[in-house]
Amino acid sequence: MLLILLLLFQSCPCFRNKVLFQVYTILSKVHSDRNVYPSAGVLFVHVLEREYFKGEFPPYPKPGEISNDPITFNTNLMGYPDRPGWLRYIQRTPYSDGVLYGSPTVENVGKPTVIEITAYNRRTFETARHNLIINIMSAEDFPLPYQAEFFIRNMNVEEMLASEVLGDFLGAVKNVWQPERLNAINITSALDRGGRVPLPINDMKEGVYVMVGADVPFSSCLREVENPQNQLRCSQEMEPSITCDKKFRTQFHIDWCKISLVDNTKQVSTFQEVIRGEGILPDGGEYKPPSDTLKSRDYYSDFLITLAVPSAVALVLFLILAYIMCCRREGVEKRNMQTPDIQLVHHSAIQKSTKELRDMSKNREIAWPLSTLPVFHPVTGEIVPPLHPDNYDNTSMPLMQTQQNLPHQTQIPQQQSAGKWYS
């Protein structure tokens, strides 16, 4: 087969040109840049399709099977680690497409913005890089004078960015508003506004804010949310009564309490023109740098202030404290002289009585506890009374006595290690 292709390539010029054209187109797909031309103040959406990048990675190892490799994307402004402030990116899973979206600003009109898109194949760990050149064009009537922001509760941001869903929403708004020109200005996830991540139950959504602009004033239906009755219901966390809600309810659940209506025609401009000068500072004379040589300085006064004075104060305080503690002691004699005689007599009587009680406690006789005495003689069976001399100091007698200290007690014979008995 390879030999046949080689012969065709050499013999047929048309086949040769066709093959060269196919090779050229494949290389241009890999390395070429893509240019887009969004308008300032109008929603920009660019989908990073996984199918577009699959051709740049090697085929699936098993022939005949469909390649479904997980692919993730990384986007950044060329020469910078992140994207511009107006541009956002979202990709839920490695098996879904990524989306770049945002509202270009007027400051970037006429300046090409190069976004580096790096695709990562999570199966083979290979990468492919493309450049997206965003050429922001100026809008004809930017900004639109009347802008309304809706909060849709049953949508995620990637679902709302789909062209079909966004087109349905703009169609519903156009039926309610009846403008001549209607544009989607911006789309923001509720999580970017401080919203909480919903629980994974009952197919709950994050919610999304959609801002649209038109060239005619707001319709009466959109103004209904501003009447006092609906404002009161919103303050009580109740759903307001809006007549045109049924035109959205079939597909979009709008929180009318969070709708925002902005009329740019009534806003007073606070911009003040800056009067620029010539850019030349007033003449302040010739610059005189400090001298290179340092003057000598006497630190004796600093020493006196920082060390000598605090030391002197501390020494005076120490002497005053020593005089109070050592030289102003009253003594025992002065205390007794100032104490009434009856109080001294009572104190002396208490000390004397305490001493007598301690002397008497040493000479008292206390019967031994029965738990420490033998009840009867182990041989004769006679009761053995606790005999001890009268002048015996029983205050120091131990509670438990050994067999050698007990009188009238038969010693039990014991056996020696050799098997002989001894007493």
CSV table of C-alpha atoms in Angstrom, one decimal:
chain,number,residue,atom,x,y,z
A,1,MET,CA,0.0,0.0,0.0
A,2,LEU,CA,2.8,2.4,0.8
A,3,LEU,CA,4.5,1.5,-2.5
A,4,ILE,CA,1.4,2.3,-4.4
A,5,LEU,CA,1.0,5.7,-2.7
A,6,LEU,CA,4.6,6.5,-3.4
A,7,LEU,CA,4.2,5.7,-7.1
A,8,LEU,CA,1.1,7.8,-7.3
A,9,PHE,CA,2.9,10.7,-5.6
A,10,GLN,CA,5.7,10.6,-8.2
A,11,SER,CA,3.6,10.0,-11.3
A,12,CYS,CA,0.5,12.2,-10.7
A,13,PRO,CA,1.0,15.9,-10.1
A,14,CYS,CA,-2.6,16.5,-9.1
A,15,PHE,CA,-2.4,13.9,-6.4
A,16,ARG,CA,0.8,15.4,-5.2
A,17,ASN,CA,-0.7,18.9,-4.9
A,18,LYS,CA,-3.8,17.5,-3.1
A,19,VAL,CA,-1.6,15.8,-0.5
A,20,LEU,CA,0.5,18.9,0.0
A,21,PHE,CA,-2.7,21.0,0.4
A,22,GLN,CA,-4.1,18.6,3.1
A,23,VAL,CA,-0.8,18.6,5.0
A,24,TYR,CA,-0.7,22.4,4.9
A,25,THR,CA,-4.3,22.7,6.2
A,26,ILE,CA,-3.6,20.4,9.1
A,27,LEU,CA,-0.5,22.4,10.1
A,28,SER,CA,-2.4,25.7,9.8
A,29,LYS,CA,-5.1,24.3,12.1
A,30,VAL,CA,-2.6,23.6,14.8
A,31,HIS,CA,-0.5,26.7,14.6
A,32,SER,CA,-2.7,29.4,13.2
A,33,ASP,CA,-4.3,32.1,15.3
A,34,ARG,CA,-8.0,32.7,15.5
A,35,ASN,CA,-9.4,36.3,15.2
A,36,VAL,CA,-12.7,37.4,16.7
A,37,TYR,CA,-14.2,40.9,16.6
A,38,PRO,CA,-16.6,41.6,19.5
A,39,SER,CA,-18.1,45.0,20.3
A,40,ALA,CA,-17.5,47.0,23.4
A,41,GLY,CA,-20.3,46.8,25.9
A,42,VAL,CA,-21.8,43.7,24.2
A,43,LEU,CA,-21.6,40.2,25.6
A,44,PHE,CA,-18.8,38.2,24.1
A,45,VAL,CA,-19.0,34.4,24.2
A,46,HIS,CA,-16.3,32.0,22.7
A,47,VAL,CA,-16.6,28.2,23.1
A,48,LEU,CA,-13.5,26.1,23.4
A,49,GLU,CA,-14.7,22.9,21.7
A,50,ARG,CA,-13.0,19.7,22.7
A,51,GLU,CA,-13.6,18.3,19.2
A,52,TYR,CA,-11.5,21.0,17.8
A,53,PHE,CA,-8.5,20.1,19.9
A,54,LYS,CA,-8.9,16.3,19.6
A,55,GLY,CA,-7.2,16.2,16.2
A,56,GLU,CA,-4.0,17.6,17.7
A,57,PHE,CA,-3.5,14.7,20.1
A,58,PRO,CA,-2.5,11.1,19.1
A,59,PRO,CA,-5.4,8.8,18.2
A,60,TYR,CA,-7.0,6.4,20.7
A,61,PRO,CA,-4.8,3.3,21.3
A,62,LYS,CA,-7.5,0.8,20.3
A,63,PRO,CA,-8.6,1.2,16.7
A,64,GLY,CA,-12.3,1.3,16.1
A,65,GLU,CA,-13.1,2.9,19.5
A,66,ILE,CA,-14.2,6.5,19.8
A,67,SER,CA,-11.7,8.8,21.5
A,68,ASN,CA,-13.1,10.5,24.6
A,69,ASP,CA,-10.1,11.8,26.4
A,70,PRO,CA,-10.5,14.2,29.2
A,71,ILE,CA,-9.3,17.6,28.1
A,72,THR,CA,-9.0,20.7,30.2
A,73,PHE,CA,-8.0,24.3,29.2
A,74,ASN,CA,-5.9,27.0,30.6
A,75,THR,CA,-6.4,30.6,29.4
A,76,ASN,CA,-4.2,33.7,30.1
A,77,LEU,CA,-3.3,37.0,28.5
A,78,MET,CA,-0.1,36.6,26.5
A,79,GLY,CA,2.8,37.6,28.8
A,80,TYR,CA,0.6,37.5,31.9
A,81,PRO,CA,-0.5,34.7,34.3
A,82,ASP,CA,-4.2,35.5,34.1
A,83,ARG,CA,-6.9,36.8,31.8
A,84,PRO,CA,-8.0,40.4,31.5
A,85,GLY,CA,-10.4,41.7,34.1
A,86,TRP,CA,-13.4,41.7,31.9
A,87,LEU,CA,-12.9,38.1,30.6
A,88,ARG,CA,-14.0,35.0,32.5
A,89,TYR,CA,-13.6,31.3,31.9
A,90,ILE,CA,-15.6,28.3,33.0
A,91,GLN,CA,-15.5,24.5,32.4
A,92,ARG,CA,-17.5,22.2,34.6
A,93,THR,CA,-15.8,18.8,33.8
A,94,PRO,CA,-12.9,17.6,31.6
A,95,TYR,CA,-15.5,16.1,29.3
A,96,SER,CA,-17.4,19.3,28.6
A,97,ASP,CA,-16.4,22.3,26.5
A,98,GLY,CA,-14.8,25.4,28.0
A,99,VAL,CA,-16.4,28.9,27.6
A,100,LEU,CA,-14.7,32.3,27.5
A,101,TYR,CA,-17.3,35.1,28.2
A,102,GLY,CA,-17.4,38.7,29.3
A,103,SER,CA,-18.2,42.2,28.3
A,104,PRO,CA,-15.3,44.1,26.6
A,105,THR,CA,-14.6,47.6,27.9
A,106,VAL,CA,-14.2,50.8,26.0
A,107,GLU,CA,-10.6,51.2,27.2
A,108,ASN,CA,-9.5,48.2,25.0
A,109,VAL,CA,-11.1,49.4,21.8
A,110,GLY,CA,-8.6,49.2,18.9
A,111,LYS,CA,-6.0,47.2,21.0
A,112,PRO,CA,-5.8,43.5,20.0
A,113,THR,CA,-6.0,41.2,23.1
A,114,VAL,CA,-4.1,38.0,22.6
A,115,ILE,CA,-5.3,35.1,24.8
A,116,GLU,CA,-3.2,32.0,25.0
A,117,ILE,CA,-5.3,28.8,25.1
A,118,THR,CA,-3.5,25.7,26.3
A,119,ALA,CA,-5.3,22.4,26.0
A,120,TYR,CA,-4.2,19.5,28.3
A,121,ASN,CA,-5.0,15.9,27.5
A,122,ARG,CA,-5.4,14.2,30.9
A,123,ARG,CA,-4.9,10.7,29.4
A,124,THR,CA,-1.7,11.3,27.5
A,125,PHE,CA,-0.5,14.4,29.4
A,126,GLU,CA,0.2,16.2,26.1
A,127,THR,CA,-0.6,19.8,25.4
A,128,ALA,CA,-1.6,22.0,22.5
A,129,ARG,CA,-1.6,25.7,22.4
A,130,HIS,CA,-3.6,28.2,20.3
A,131,ASN,CA,-3.9,31.9,20.3
A,132,LEU,CA,-7.2,33.8,20.3
A,133,ILE,CA,-6.8,37.4,19.1
A,134,ILE,CA,-9.7,39.5,20.4
A,135,ASN,CA,-10.1,42.7,18.3
A,136,ILE,CA,-12.6,44.9,20.3
A,137,MET,CA,-14.6,47.1,18.0
A,138,SER,CA,-16.4,50.3,19.1
A,139,ALA,CA,-20.2,50.0,19.3
A,140,GLU,CA,-22.4,52.5,17.4
A,141,ASP,CA,-24.5,53.7,20.4
A,142,PHE,CA,-22.6,52.5,23.4
A,143,PRO,CA,-23.7,52.4,26.1
A,144,LEU,CA,-27.4,51.7,25.7
A,145,PRO,CA,-29.3,54.2,27.8
A,146,TYR,CA,-31.6,51.8,29.5
A,147,GLN,CA,-30.2,48.7,31.2
A,148,ALA,CA,-32.0,46.0,33.2
A,149,GLU,CA,-30.4,43.2,35.1
A,150,PHE,CA,-32.4,40.0,35.8
A,151,PHE,CA,-31.6,37.2,38.2
A,152,ILE,CA,-32.5,33.8,36.9
A,153,ARG,CA,-32.7,31.1,39.6
A,154,ASN,CA,-33.0,27.9,37.6
A,155,MET,CA,-29.9,28.4,35.4
A,156,ASN,CA,-26.2,28.0,35.7
A,157,VAL,CA,-23.9,30.3,33.8
A,158,GLU,CA,-22.7,27.7,31.3
A,159,GLU,CA,-26.3,26.8,30.5
A,160,MET,CA,-27.2,30.5,30.0
A,161,LEU,CA,-24.3,31.1,27.7
A,162,ALA,CA,-25.6,28.7,25.2
A,163,SER,CA,-26.8,30.6,22.1
A,164,GLU,CA,-30.2,28.9,22.0
A,165,VAL,CA,-31.0,29.6,25.7
A,166,LEU,CA,-29.7,33.2,25.5
A,167,GLY,CA,-31.7,33.8,22.4
A,168,ASP,CA,-34.9,32.5,24.0
A,169,PHE,CA,-34.3,34.8,27.0
A,170,LEU,CA,-33.7,37.9,24.8
A,171,GLY,CA,-36.8,37.0,22.8
A,172,ALA,CA,-38.9,36.9,26.0
A,173,VAL,CA,-37.4,40.2,27.2
A,174,LYS,CA,-38.1,41.8,23.8
A,175,ASN,CA,-41.8,40.7,23.9
A,176,VAL,CA,-42.1,42.5,27.3
A,177,TRP,CA,-40.0,45.5,26.6
A,178,GLN,CA,-40.7,46.1,22.9
A,179,PRO,CA,-37.4,47.9,22.1
A,180,GLU,CA,-35.9,48.6,18.7
A,181,ARG,CA,-32.4,47.5,19.8
A,182,LEU,CA,-31.8,44.9,22.5
A,183,ASN,CA,-28.4,43.5,23.4
A,184,ALA,CA,-27.1,41.3,26.1
A,185,ILE,CA,-24.4,43.3,28.0
A,186,ASN,CA,-23.1,40.9,30.6
A,187,ILE,CA,-23.7,37.6,32.3
A,188,THR,CA,-22.4,36.9,35.8
A,189,SER,CA,-22.7,33.8,38.0
A,190,ALA,CA,-24.4,34.2,41.4
A,191,LEU,CA,-21.2,32.7,43.0
A,192,ASP,CA,-19.3,35.8,41.7
A,193,ARG,CA,-21.8,38.0,43.5
A,194,GLY,CA,-21.3,36.3,46.9
A,195,GLY,CA,-23.9,33.6,46.4
A,196,ARG,CA,-23.7,30.2,48.1
A,197,VAL,CA,-23.0,26.9,46.3
A,198,PRO,CA,-26.4,25.1,46.2
A,199,LEU,CA,-27.0,21.7,47.7
A,200,PRO,CA,-26.8,18.8,45.2
A,201,ILE,CA,-30.5,18.0,45.7
A,202,ASN,CA,-33.6,18.5,43.5
A,203,ASP,CA,-31.4,19.7,40.7
A,204,MET,CA,-30.8,23.1,42.3
A,205,LYS,CA,-28.9,25.7,40.3
A,206,GLU,CA,-26.4,28.4,41.2
A,207,GLY,CA,-28.4,31.2,39.6
A,208,VAL,CA,-27.1,33.7,37.0
A,209,TYR,CA,-27.4,37.5,36.6
A,210,VAL,CA,-28.1,38.7,33.0
A,211,MET,CA,-27.9,42.3,32.1
A,212,VAL,CA,-29.5,43.6,28.9
A,213,GLY,CA,-29.7,47.0,27.4
A,214,ALA,CA,-32.2,48.7,25.1
A,215,ASP,CA,-32.8,52.1,23.5
A,216,VAL,CA,-36.4,52.7,24.8
A,217,PRO,CA,-37.6,53.4,28.3
A,218,PHE,CA,-38.7,50.5,30.5
A,219,SER,CA,-42.1,49.0,30.0
A,220,SER,CA,-44.9,49.3,32.5
A,221,CYS,CA,-44.5,45.6,33.3
A,222,LEU,CA,-40.9,46.1,34.3
A,223,ARG,CA,-41.9,49.1,36.4
A,224,GLU,CA,-44.4,47.1,38.4
A,225,VAL,CA,-41.7,45.8,40.7
A,226,GLU,CA,-41.2,49.4,41.9
A,227,ASN,CA,-44.7,50.0,43.3
A,228,PRO,CA,-45.1,50.0,47.1
A,229,GLN,CA,-47.2,46.8,47.2
A,230,ASN,CA,-44.5,44.7,45.5
A,231,GLN,CA,-41.7,46.4,47.5
A,232,LEU,CA,-43.6,45.4,50.7
A,233,ARG,CA,-43.9,41.8,49.5
A,234,CYS,CA,-40.2,41.7,48.7
A,235,SER,CA,-39.3,43.0,52.2
A,236,GLN,CA,-41.4,40.2,53.6
A,237,GLU,CA,-39.5,37.7,51.4
A,238,MET,CA,-42.7,37.1,49.4
A,239,GLU,CA,-42.9,36.8,45.6
A,240,PRO,CA,-44.2,40.0,44.0
A,241,SER,CA,-47.1,40.1,41.6
A,242,ILE,CA,-45.8,40.8,38.1
A,243,THR,CA,-48.2,40.5,35.2
A,244,CYS,CA,-45.6,39.6,32.6
A,245,ASP,CA,-44.0,36.9,34.7
A,246,LYS,CA,-45.9,34.2,32.7
A,247,LYS,CA,-43.9,35.1,29.6
A,248,PHE,CA,-40.8,33.9,31.4
A,249,ARG,CA,-42.1,31.2,33.7
A,250,THR,CA,-42.2,28.5,31.1
A,251,GLN,CA,-38.4,28.4,30.9
A,252,PHE,CA,-36.9,31.0,33.2
A,253,HIS,CA,-37.7,31.5,36.9
A,254,ILE,CA,-36.9,35.2,37.5
A,255,ASP,CA,-36.5,36.6,41.0
A,256,TRP,CA,-38.3,39.9,40.5
A,257,CYS,CA,-37.1,41.3,43.9
A,258,LYS,CA,-33.5,41.3,42.6
A,259,ILE,CA,-34.2,43.1,39.3
A,260,SER,CA,-32.2,46.2,38.8
A,261,LEU,CA,-33.3,49.0,36.4
A,262,VAL,CA,-30.7,51.6,35.4
A,263,ASP,CA,-31.7,54.7,33.5
A,264,ASN,CA,-28.4,56.4,32.2
A,265,THR,CA,-30.3,59.4,30.8
A,266,LYS,CA,-31.2,60.6,34.4
A,267,GLN,CA,-27.8,60.1,35.9
A,268,VAL,CA,-25.9,63.3,36.6
A,269,SER,CA,-22.3,63.1,35.4
A,270,THR,CA,-19.8,63.6,38.2
A,271,PHE,CA,-16.8,63.7,35.9
A,272,GLN,CA,-14.6,66.8,36.4
A,273,GLU,CA,-12.2,67.8,33.7
A,274,VAL,CA,-8.7,67.6,34.9
A,275,ILE,CA,-6.7,70.8,34.1
A,276,ARG,CA,-3.2,69.7,33.3
A,277,GLY,CA,-0.2,71.9,33.8
A,278,GLU,CA,3.0,72.2,31.9
A,279,GLY,CA,4.5,69.3,33.7
A,280,ILE,CA,7.4,71.3,35.1
A,281,LEU,CA,8.0,71.6,38.8
A,282,PRO,CA,8.6,75.0,40.3
A,283,ASP,CA,12.3,76.0,40.7
A,284,GLY,CA,13.3,75.4,44.3
A,285,GLY,CA,16.9,76.3,44.0
A,286,GLU,CA,20.0,74.2,43.5
A,287,TYR,CA,20.0,70.8,45.2
A,288,LYS,CA,22.5,70.6,48.0
A,289,PRO,CA,23.4,67.0,49.1
A,290,PRO,CA,24.4,66.3,52.7
A,291,SER,CA,28.1,66.4,53.6
A,292,ASP,CA,30.1,63.2,53.5
A,293,THR,CA,31.9,64.0,56.8
A,294,LEU,CA,30.0,63.5,60.0
A,295,LYS,CA,30.4,66.0,62.9
A,296,SER,CA,31.6,64.7,66.2
A,297,ARG,CA,29.0,64.5,68.9
A,298,ASP,CA,29.3,64.5,72.7
A,299,TYR,CA,27.2,61.7,74.3
A,300,TYR,CA,28.0,62.6,78.0
A,301,SER,CA,24.6,64.5,78.4
A,302,ASP,CA,22.8,61.5,76.9
A,303,PHE,CA,24.5,59.2,79.3
A,304,LEU,CA,23.5,61.3,82.3
A,305,ILE,CA,19.9,61.4,81.1
A,306,THR,CA,19.5,57.7,80.2
A,307,LEU,CA,21.6,56.1,83.0
A,308,ALA,CA,22.7,58.4,85.8
A,309,VAL,CA,19.3,60.0,86.6
A,310,PRO,CA,17.3,56.7,86.7
A,311,SER,CA,20.0,55.1,88.8
A,312,ALA,CA,20.0,57.9,91.4
A,313,VAL,CA,16.2,57.8,91.6
A,314,ALA,CA,16.3,54.0,92.2
A,315,LEU,CA,19.0,54.4,94.9
A,316,VAL,CA,16.9,56.9,96.8
A,317,LEU,CA,13.9,54.6,96.7
A,318,PHE,CA,16.0,51.7,97.9
A,319,LEU,CA,17.2,53.7,100.9
A,320,ILE,CA,13.7,54.8,101.9
A,321,LEU,CA,12.5,51.2,101.7
A,322,ALA,CA,15.5,49.9,103.8
A,323,TYR,CA,14.8,52.6,106.5
A,324,ILE,CA,11.1,51.6,106.7
A,325,MET,CA,11.8,47.9,106.8
A,326,CYS,CA,14.8,47.8,109.2
A,327,CYS,CA,14.8,51.0,111.3
A,328,ARG,CA,11.1,51.4,112.0
A,329,ARG,CA,10.3,48.0,113.6
A,330,GLU,CA,8.2,48.2,116.7
A,331,GLY,CA,9.4,45.0,118.4
A,332,VAL,CA,7.7,42.5,120.8
A,333,GLU,CA,8.1,44.7,123.9
A,334,LYS,CA,6.3,47.6,122.3
A,335,ARG,CA,3.6,45.3,121.1
A,336,ASN,CA,3.0,43.9,124.6
A,337,MET,CA,3.0,47.4,126.0
A,338,GLN,CA,0.2,48.4,123.6
A,339,THR,CA,-1.8,45.2,124.2
A,340,PRO,CA,-4.4,45.2,127.0
A,341,ASP,CA,-3.5,43.1,130.1
A,342,ILE,CA,-6.6,41.0,130.0
A,343,GLN,CA,-5.7,39.9,126.4
A,344,LEU,CA,-2.2,38.9,127.5
A,345,VAL,CA,-3.6,36.9,130.4
A,346,HIS,CA,-6.0,35.0,128.1
A,347,HIS,CA,-3.2,34.3,125.7
A,348,SER,CA,-0.9,33.0,128.5
A,349,ALA,CA,-3.7,30.8,129.9
A,350,ILE,CA,-4.3,29.3,126.5
A,351,GLN,CA,-0.6,28.5,126.0
A,352,LYS,CA,-0.4,26.9,129.5
A,353,SER,CA,-3.5,24.8,129.0
A,354,THR,CA,-2.1,23.6,125.6
A,355,LYS,CA,1.1,22.5,127.2
A,356,GLU,CA,-0.6,20.6,130.0
A,357,LEU,CA,-2.8,18.7,127.6
A,358,ARG,CA,0.2,17.6,125.5
A,359,ASP,CA,2.0,16.4,128.7
A,360,MET,CA,-1.1,14.5,129.8
A,361,SER,CA,-1.6,12.8,126.4
A,362,LYS,CA,1.9,11.2,126.8
A,363,ASN,CA,1.0,9.4,130.1
A,364,ARG,CA,-2.5,8.2,129.4
A,365,GLU,CA,-3.1,4.4,128.9
A,366,ILE,CA,-5.1,3.3,126.0
A,367,ALA,CA,-6.2,-0.4,125.6
A,368,TRP,CA,-4.8,-2.2,122.7
A,369,PRO,CA,-7.2,-2.8,119.8
A,370,LEU,CA,-8.7,-6.3,119.9
A,371,SER,CA,-7.7,-6.9,116.3
A,372,THR,CA,-4.1,-6.9,117.3
A,373,LEU,CA,-4.3,-9.3,120.3
A,374,PRO,CA,-4.8,-13.1,120.3
A,375,VAL,CA,-8.2,-14.2,121.7
A,376,PHE,CA,-7.1,-17.6,123.1
A,377,HIS,CA,-4.0,-19.7,123.5
A,378,PRO,CA,-3.4,-21.8,120.4
A,379,VAL,CA,-2.5,-25.0,122.5
A,380,THR,CA,-4.4,-24.8,125.8
A,381,GLY,CA,-7.3,-22.7,124.7
A,382,GLU,CA,-7.1,-20.3,127.6
A,383,ILE,CA,-7.9,-16.6,127.1
A,384,VAL,CA,-4.7,-14.6,127.1
A,385,PRO,CA,-5.2,-11.1,128.7
A,386,PRO,CA,-3.1,-8.3,127.3
A,387,LEU,CA,-0.4,-8.1,130.0
A,388,HIS,CA,2.1,-5.3,130.1
A,389,PRO,CA,3.7,-3.3,132.8
A,390,ASP,CA,2.0,-0.2,134.2
A,391,ASN,CA,4.9,2.1,133.3
A,392,TYR,CA,4.9,0.9,129.7
A,393,ASP,CA,4.7,3.8,127.2
A,394,ASN,CA,1.8,2.6,125.0
A,395,THR,CA,1.6,5.8,123.0
A,396,SER,CA,4.4,4.4,120.8
A,397,MET,CA,3.0,0.9,120.5
A,398,PRO,CA,2.5,-0.3,117.0
A,399,LEU,CA,-0.9,-1.3,115.9
A,400,MET,CA,0.3,-4.6,114.4
A,401,GLN,CA,2.6,-6.9,116.5
A,402,THR,CA,4.9,-9.6,115.3
A,403,GLN,CA,4.9,-13.1,116.7
A,404,GLN,CA,8.2,-12.6,118.6
A,405,ASN,CA,6.7,-9.7,120.6
A,406,LEU,CA,3.5,-11.5,121.7
A,407,PRO,CA,3.7,-13.4,125.0
A,408,HIS,CA,2.2,-16.9,125.6
A,409,GLN,CA,2.3,-17.8,121.9
A,410,THR,CA,3.5,-21.1,120.6
A,411,GLN,CA,6.0,-21.0,117.8
A,412,ILE,CA,5.1,-23.0,114.7
A,413,PRO,CA,7.8,-25.4,113.6
A,414,GLN,CA,9.4,-24.5,110.2
A,415,GLN,CA,11.0,-26.8,107.6
A,416,GLN,CA,14.6,-26.3,106.5
A,417,SER,CA,15.7,-26.5,102.9
A,418,ALA,CA,17.2,-30.0,103.4
A,419,GLY,CA,13.8,-31.4,104.5
A,420,LYS,CA,14.5,-31.4,108.3
A,421,TRP,CA,12.1,-29.8,110.7
A,422,TYR,CA,13.2,-27.4,113.4
A,423,SER,CA,11.5,-25.3,116.0
